[in-house]
PDB file of C-alpha atoms in Angstrom:
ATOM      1  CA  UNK A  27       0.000   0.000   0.000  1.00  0.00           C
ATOM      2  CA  UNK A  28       1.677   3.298  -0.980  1.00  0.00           C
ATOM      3  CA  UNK A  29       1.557   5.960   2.000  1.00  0.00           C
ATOM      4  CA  UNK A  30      -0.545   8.718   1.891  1.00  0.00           C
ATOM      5  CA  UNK A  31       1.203  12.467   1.729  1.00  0.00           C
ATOM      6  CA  UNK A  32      -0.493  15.100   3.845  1.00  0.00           C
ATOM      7  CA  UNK A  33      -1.959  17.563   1.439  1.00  0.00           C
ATOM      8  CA  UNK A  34      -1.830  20.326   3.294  1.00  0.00           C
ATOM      9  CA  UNK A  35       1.894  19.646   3.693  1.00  0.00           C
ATOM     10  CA  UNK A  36       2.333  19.230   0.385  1.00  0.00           C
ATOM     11  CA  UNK A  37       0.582  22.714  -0.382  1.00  0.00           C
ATOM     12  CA  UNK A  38       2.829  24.547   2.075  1.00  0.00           C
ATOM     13  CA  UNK A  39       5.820  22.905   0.451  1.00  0.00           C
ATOM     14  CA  UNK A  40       4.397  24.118  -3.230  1.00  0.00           C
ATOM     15  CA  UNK A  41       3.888  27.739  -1.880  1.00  0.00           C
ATOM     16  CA  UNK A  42       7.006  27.881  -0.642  1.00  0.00           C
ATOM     17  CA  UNK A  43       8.636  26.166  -3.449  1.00  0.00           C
ATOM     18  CA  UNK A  44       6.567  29.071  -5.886  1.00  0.00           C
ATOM     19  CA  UNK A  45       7.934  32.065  -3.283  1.00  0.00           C
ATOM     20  CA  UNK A  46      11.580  31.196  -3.941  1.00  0.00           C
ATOM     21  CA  UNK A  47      10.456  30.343  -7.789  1.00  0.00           C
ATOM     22  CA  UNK A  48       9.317  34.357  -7.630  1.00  0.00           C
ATOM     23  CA  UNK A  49      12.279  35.310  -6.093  1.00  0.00           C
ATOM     24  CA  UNK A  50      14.892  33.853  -8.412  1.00  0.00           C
ATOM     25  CA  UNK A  51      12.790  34.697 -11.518  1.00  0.00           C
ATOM     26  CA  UNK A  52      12.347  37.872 -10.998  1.00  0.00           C
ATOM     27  CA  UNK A  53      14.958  39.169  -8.797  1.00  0.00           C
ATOM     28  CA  UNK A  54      12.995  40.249  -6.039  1.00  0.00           C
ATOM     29  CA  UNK A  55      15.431  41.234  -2.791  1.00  0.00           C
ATOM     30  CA  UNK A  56      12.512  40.081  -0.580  1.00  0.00           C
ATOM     31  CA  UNK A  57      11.183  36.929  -0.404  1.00  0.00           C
ATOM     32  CA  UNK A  58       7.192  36.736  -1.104  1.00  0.00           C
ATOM     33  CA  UNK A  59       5.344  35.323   1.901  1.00  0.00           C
ATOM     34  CA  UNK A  60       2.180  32.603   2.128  1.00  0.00           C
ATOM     35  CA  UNK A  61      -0.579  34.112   3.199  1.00  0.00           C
ATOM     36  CA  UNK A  62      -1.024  32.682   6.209  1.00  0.00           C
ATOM     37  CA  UNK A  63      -4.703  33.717   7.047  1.00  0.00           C
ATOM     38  CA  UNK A  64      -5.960  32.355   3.711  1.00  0.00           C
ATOM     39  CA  UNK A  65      -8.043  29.570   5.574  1.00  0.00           C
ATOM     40  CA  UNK A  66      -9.677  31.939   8.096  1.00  0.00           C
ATOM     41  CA  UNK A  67      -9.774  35.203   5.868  1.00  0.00           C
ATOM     42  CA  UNK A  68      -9.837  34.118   2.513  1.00  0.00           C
ATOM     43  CA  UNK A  69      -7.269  35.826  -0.445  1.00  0.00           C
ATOM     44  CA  UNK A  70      -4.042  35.147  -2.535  1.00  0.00           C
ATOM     45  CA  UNK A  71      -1.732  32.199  -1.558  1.00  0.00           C
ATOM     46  CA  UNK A  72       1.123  34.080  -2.206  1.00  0.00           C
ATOM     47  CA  UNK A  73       1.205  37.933  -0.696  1.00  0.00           C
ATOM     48  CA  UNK A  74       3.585  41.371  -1.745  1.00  0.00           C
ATOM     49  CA  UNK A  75       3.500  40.399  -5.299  1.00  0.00           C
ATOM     50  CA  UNK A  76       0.752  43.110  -6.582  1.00  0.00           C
ATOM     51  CA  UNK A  77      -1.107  43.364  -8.354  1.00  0.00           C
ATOM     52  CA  UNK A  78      -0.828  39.291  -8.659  1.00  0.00           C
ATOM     53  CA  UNK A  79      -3.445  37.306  -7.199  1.00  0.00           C
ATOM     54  CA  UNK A  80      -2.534  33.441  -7.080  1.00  0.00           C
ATOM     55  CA  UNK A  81      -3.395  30.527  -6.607  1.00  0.00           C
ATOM     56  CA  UNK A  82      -0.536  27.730  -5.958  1.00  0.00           C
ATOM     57  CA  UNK A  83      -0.832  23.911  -7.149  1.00  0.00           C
ATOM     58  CA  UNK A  84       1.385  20.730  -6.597  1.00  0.00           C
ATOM     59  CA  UNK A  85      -0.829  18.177  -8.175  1.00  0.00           C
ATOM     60  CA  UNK A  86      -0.535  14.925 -10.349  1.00  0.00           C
ATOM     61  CA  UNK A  87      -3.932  16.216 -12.647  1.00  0.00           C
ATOM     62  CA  UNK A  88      -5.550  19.580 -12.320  1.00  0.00           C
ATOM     63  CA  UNK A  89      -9.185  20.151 -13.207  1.00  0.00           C
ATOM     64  CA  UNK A  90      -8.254  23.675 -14.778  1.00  0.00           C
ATOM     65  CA  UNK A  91     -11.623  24.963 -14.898  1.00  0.00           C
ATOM     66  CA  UNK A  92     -11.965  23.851 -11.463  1.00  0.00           C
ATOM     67  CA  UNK A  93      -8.798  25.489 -10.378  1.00  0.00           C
ATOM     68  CA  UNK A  94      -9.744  28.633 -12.422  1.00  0.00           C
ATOM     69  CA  UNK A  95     -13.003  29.194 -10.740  1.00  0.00           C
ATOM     70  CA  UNK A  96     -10.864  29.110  -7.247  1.00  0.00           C
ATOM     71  CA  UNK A  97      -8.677  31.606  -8.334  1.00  0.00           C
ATOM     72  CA  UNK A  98     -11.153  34.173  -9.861  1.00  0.00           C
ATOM     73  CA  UNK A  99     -14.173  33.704  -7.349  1.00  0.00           C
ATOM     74  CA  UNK A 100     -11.650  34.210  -4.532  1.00  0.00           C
ATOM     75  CA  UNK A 101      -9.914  36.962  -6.152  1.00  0.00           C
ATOM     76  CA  UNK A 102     -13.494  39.022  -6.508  1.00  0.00           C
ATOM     77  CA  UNK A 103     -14.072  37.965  -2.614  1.00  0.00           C
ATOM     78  CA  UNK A 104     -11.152  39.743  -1.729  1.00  0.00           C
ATOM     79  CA  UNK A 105     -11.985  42.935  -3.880  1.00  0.00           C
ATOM     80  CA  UNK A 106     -14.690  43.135  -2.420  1.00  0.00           C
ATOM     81  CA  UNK A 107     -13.949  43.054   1.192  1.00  0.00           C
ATOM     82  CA  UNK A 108     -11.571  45.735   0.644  1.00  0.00           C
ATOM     83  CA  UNK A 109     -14.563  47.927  -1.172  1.00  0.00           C
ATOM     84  CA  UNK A 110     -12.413  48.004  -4.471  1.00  0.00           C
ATOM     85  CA  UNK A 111     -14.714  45.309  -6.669  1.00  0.00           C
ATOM     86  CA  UNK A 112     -17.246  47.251  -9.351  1.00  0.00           C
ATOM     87  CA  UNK A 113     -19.471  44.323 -10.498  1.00  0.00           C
ATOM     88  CA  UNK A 114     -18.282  42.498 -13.526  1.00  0.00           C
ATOM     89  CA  UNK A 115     -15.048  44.701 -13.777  1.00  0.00           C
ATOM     90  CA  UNK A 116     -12.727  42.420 -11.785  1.00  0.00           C
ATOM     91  CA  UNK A 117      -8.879  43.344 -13.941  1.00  0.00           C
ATOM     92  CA  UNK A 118     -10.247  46.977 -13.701  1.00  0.00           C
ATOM     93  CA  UNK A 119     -11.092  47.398 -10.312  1.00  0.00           C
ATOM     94  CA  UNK A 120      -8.701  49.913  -8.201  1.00  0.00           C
ATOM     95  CA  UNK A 121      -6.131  47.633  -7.141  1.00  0.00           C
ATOM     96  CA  UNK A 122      -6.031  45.763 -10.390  1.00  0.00           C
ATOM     97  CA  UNK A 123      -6.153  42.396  -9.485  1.00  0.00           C
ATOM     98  CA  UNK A 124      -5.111  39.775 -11.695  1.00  0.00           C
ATOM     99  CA  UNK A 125      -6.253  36.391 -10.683  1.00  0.00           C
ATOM    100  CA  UNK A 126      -3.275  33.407 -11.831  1.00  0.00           C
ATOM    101  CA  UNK A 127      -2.939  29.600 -11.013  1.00  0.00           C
ATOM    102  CA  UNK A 128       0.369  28.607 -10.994  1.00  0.00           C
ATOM    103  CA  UNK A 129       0.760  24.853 -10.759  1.00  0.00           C
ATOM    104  CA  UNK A 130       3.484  22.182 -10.842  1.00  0.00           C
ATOM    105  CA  UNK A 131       2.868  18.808 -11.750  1.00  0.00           C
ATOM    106  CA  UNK A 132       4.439  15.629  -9.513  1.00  0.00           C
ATOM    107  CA  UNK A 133       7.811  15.045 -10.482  1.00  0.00           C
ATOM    108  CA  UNK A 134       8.292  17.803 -13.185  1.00  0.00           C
ATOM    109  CA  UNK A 135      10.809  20.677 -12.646  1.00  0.00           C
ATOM    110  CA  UNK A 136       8.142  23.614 -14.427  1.00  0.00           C
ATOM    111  CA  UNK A 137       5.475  25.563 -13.518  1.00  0.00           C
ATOM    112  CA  UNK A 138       2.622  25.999 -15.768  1.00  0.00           C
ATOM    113  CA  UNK A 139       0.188  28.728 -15.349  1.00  0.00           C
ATOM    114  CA  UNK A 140      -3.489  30.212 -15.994  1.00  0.00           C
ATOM    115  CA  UNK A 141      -4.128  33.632 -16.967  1.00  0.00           C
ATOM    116  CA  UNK A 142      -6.810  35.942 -17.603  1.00  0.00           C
ATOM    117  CA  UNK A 143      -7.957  35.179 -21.638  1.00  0.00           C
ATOM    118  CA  UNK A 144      -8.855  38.788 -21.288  1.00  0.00           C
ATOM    119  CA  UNK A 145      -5.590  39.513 -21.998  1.00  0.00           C
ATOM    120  CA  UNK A 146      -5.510  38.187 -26.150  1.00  0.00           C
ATOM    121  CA  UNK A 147      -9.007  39.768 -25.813  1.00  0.00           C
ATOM    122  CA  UNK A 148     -11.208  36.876 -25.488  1.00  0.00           C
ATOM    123  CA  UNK A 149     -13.649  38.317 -22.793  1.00  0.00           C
ATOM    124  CA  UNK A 150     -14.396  35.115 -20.277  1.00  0.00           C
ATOM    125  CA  UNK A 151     -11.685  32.247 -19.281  1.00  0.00           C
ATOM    126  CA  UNK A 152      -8.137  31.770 -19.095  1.00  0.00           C
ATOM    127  CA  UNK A 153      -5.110  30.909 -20.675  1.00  0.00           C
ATOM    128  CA  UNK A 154      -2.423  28.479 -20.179  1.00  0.00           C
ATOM    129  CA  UNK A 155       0.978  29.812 -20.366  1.00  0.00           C
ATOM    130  CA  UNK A 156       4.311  27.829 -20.226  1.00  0.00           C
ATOM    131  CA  UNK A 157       6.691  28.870 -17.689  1.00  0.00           C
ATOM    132  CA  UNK A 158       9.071  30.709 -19.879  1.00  0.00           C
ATOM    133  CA  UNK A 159       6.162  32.766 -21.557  1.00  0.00           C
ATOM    134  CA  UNK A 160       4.670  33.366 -18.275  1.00  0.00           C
ATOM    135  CA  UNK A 161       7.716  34.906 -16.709  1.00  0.00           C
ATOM    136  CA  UNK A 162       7.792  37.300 -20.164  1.00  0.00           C
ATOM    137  CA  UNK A 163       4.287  38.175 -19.317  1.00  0.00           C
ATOM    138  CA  UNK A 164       4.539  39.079 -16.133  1.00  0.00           C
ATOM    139  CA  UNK A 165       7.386  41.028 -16.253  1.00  0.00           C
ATOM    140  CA  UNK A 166       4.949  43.397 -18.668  1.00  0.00           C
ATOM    141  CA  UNK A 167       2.569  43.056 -16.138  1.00  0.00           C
ATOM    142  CA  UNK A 168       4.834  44.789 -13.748  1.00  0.00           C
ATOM    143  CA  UNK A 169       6.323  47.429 -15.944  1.00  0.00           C
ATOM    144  CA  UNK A 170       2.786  48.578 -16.356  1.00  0.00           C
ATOM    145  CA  UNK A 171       1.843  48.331 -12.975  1.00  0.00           C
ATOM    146  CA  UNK A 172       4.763  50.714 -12.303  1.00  0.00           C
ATOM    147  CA  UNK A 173       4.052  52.878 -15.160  1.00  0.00           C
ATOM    148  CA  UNK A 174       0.678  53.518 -13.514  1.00  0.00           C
ATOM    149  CA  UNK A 175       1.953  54.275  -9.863  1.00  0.00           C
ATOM    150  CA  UNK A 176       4.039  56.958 -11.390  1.00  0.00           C
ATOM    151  CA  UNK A 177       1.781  58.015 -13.697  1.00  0.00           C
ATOM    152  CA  UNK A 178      -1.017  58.257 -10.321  1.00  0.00           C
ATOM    153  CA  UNK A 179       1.897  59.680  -7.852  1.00  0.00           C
TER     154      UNK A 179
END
C-alpha cells in the first residue's frame, strides 16, 4: 500500500517552493510570503506580489476549470472586502487584481500557469501559459503596474 502524503503539507511545500520560484525569476530582494490567514480570511496564496493574485498547485492532474473558478471567485471575494470590486469589472477594479494559477505537476521541474484570456481579448476564461512565456508576461505586467503608480503619484 503506498503511503498517503499530507496535502496540506504538500501545499505549504508548493507555496514555498513558488515564493523562492518568484524570487529567483524575478529578482525580487525580498522573499514573497504565504498568506497565512488564507483559511480563516480568505485571499491570494502568495502575498507582496501586486497586483498578482494566485493561486498555488502541486498536483498529479488539475481540473483547470476547477482550479480557475478558485482563483477568480476568490480573487473578486477579496476585492470586495476591501470595497475596491465594481461588479463584472474584476482586472479593472482599483487595485487591479489579476487572478493566476500557478501549478506544478508531480515530479516535473516547471510551472505551468493560468491567466486571464482577457488579456488576447477573449472576454471570459483563461489561458495556459508555459513557464518561460509566463515569466515574459509578467514582467509586462509589472512594468505597467509601475508605469501607472508613477503616472497616479
Amino acid at each position: 500500500m503506498r503511503p498517503r502524503f499530507n496535502s496540506r503539507a504538500k501545499g505549504i511545500k508548493g507555496e514555498l517552493e513558488f515564493c523562492r520560484w518568484l524570487q529567483t525569476n524575478f529578482g525580487l530582494d525580498f522573499l514573497p510570503e504565504r498568506n497565512l490567514d488564507q483559511v480563516r480570511n480568505g485571499g491570494s496564496d502568495i502575498i507582496q506580489v501586486e497586483p498578482f493574485f494566485f493561486e498555488v498547485k502541486r498536483v498529479e492532474n488539475l481540473d483547470l476549470y476547477k482550479a480557475w473558478s478558485q482563483v477568480v471567485f476568490s480573487a473578486i471575494d477579496s476585492a470586495r472586502k476591501k470595497g475596491t470590486y465594481r461588479e463584472g469589472d474584476l482586472f479593472d477594479n482599483t487595485d487591479r487584481v489579476i487572478p493566476v494559477v500557478a501549478f506544478r505537476v508531480n515530479k516535473k521541474t516547471t510551472w505551468d500557469f493560468l491567466i486571464p484570456s482577457q488579456f488576447i481579448g477573449i472576454e471570459m476564461g483563461y489561458i495556459q501559459l508555459h513557464e518561460s512565456m509566463f515569466i515574459r508576461w509578467m514582467r509586462a505586467q509589472l512594468r505597467e503596474s509601475q508605469y501607472q503608480a508613477e503616472q497616479d503619484a
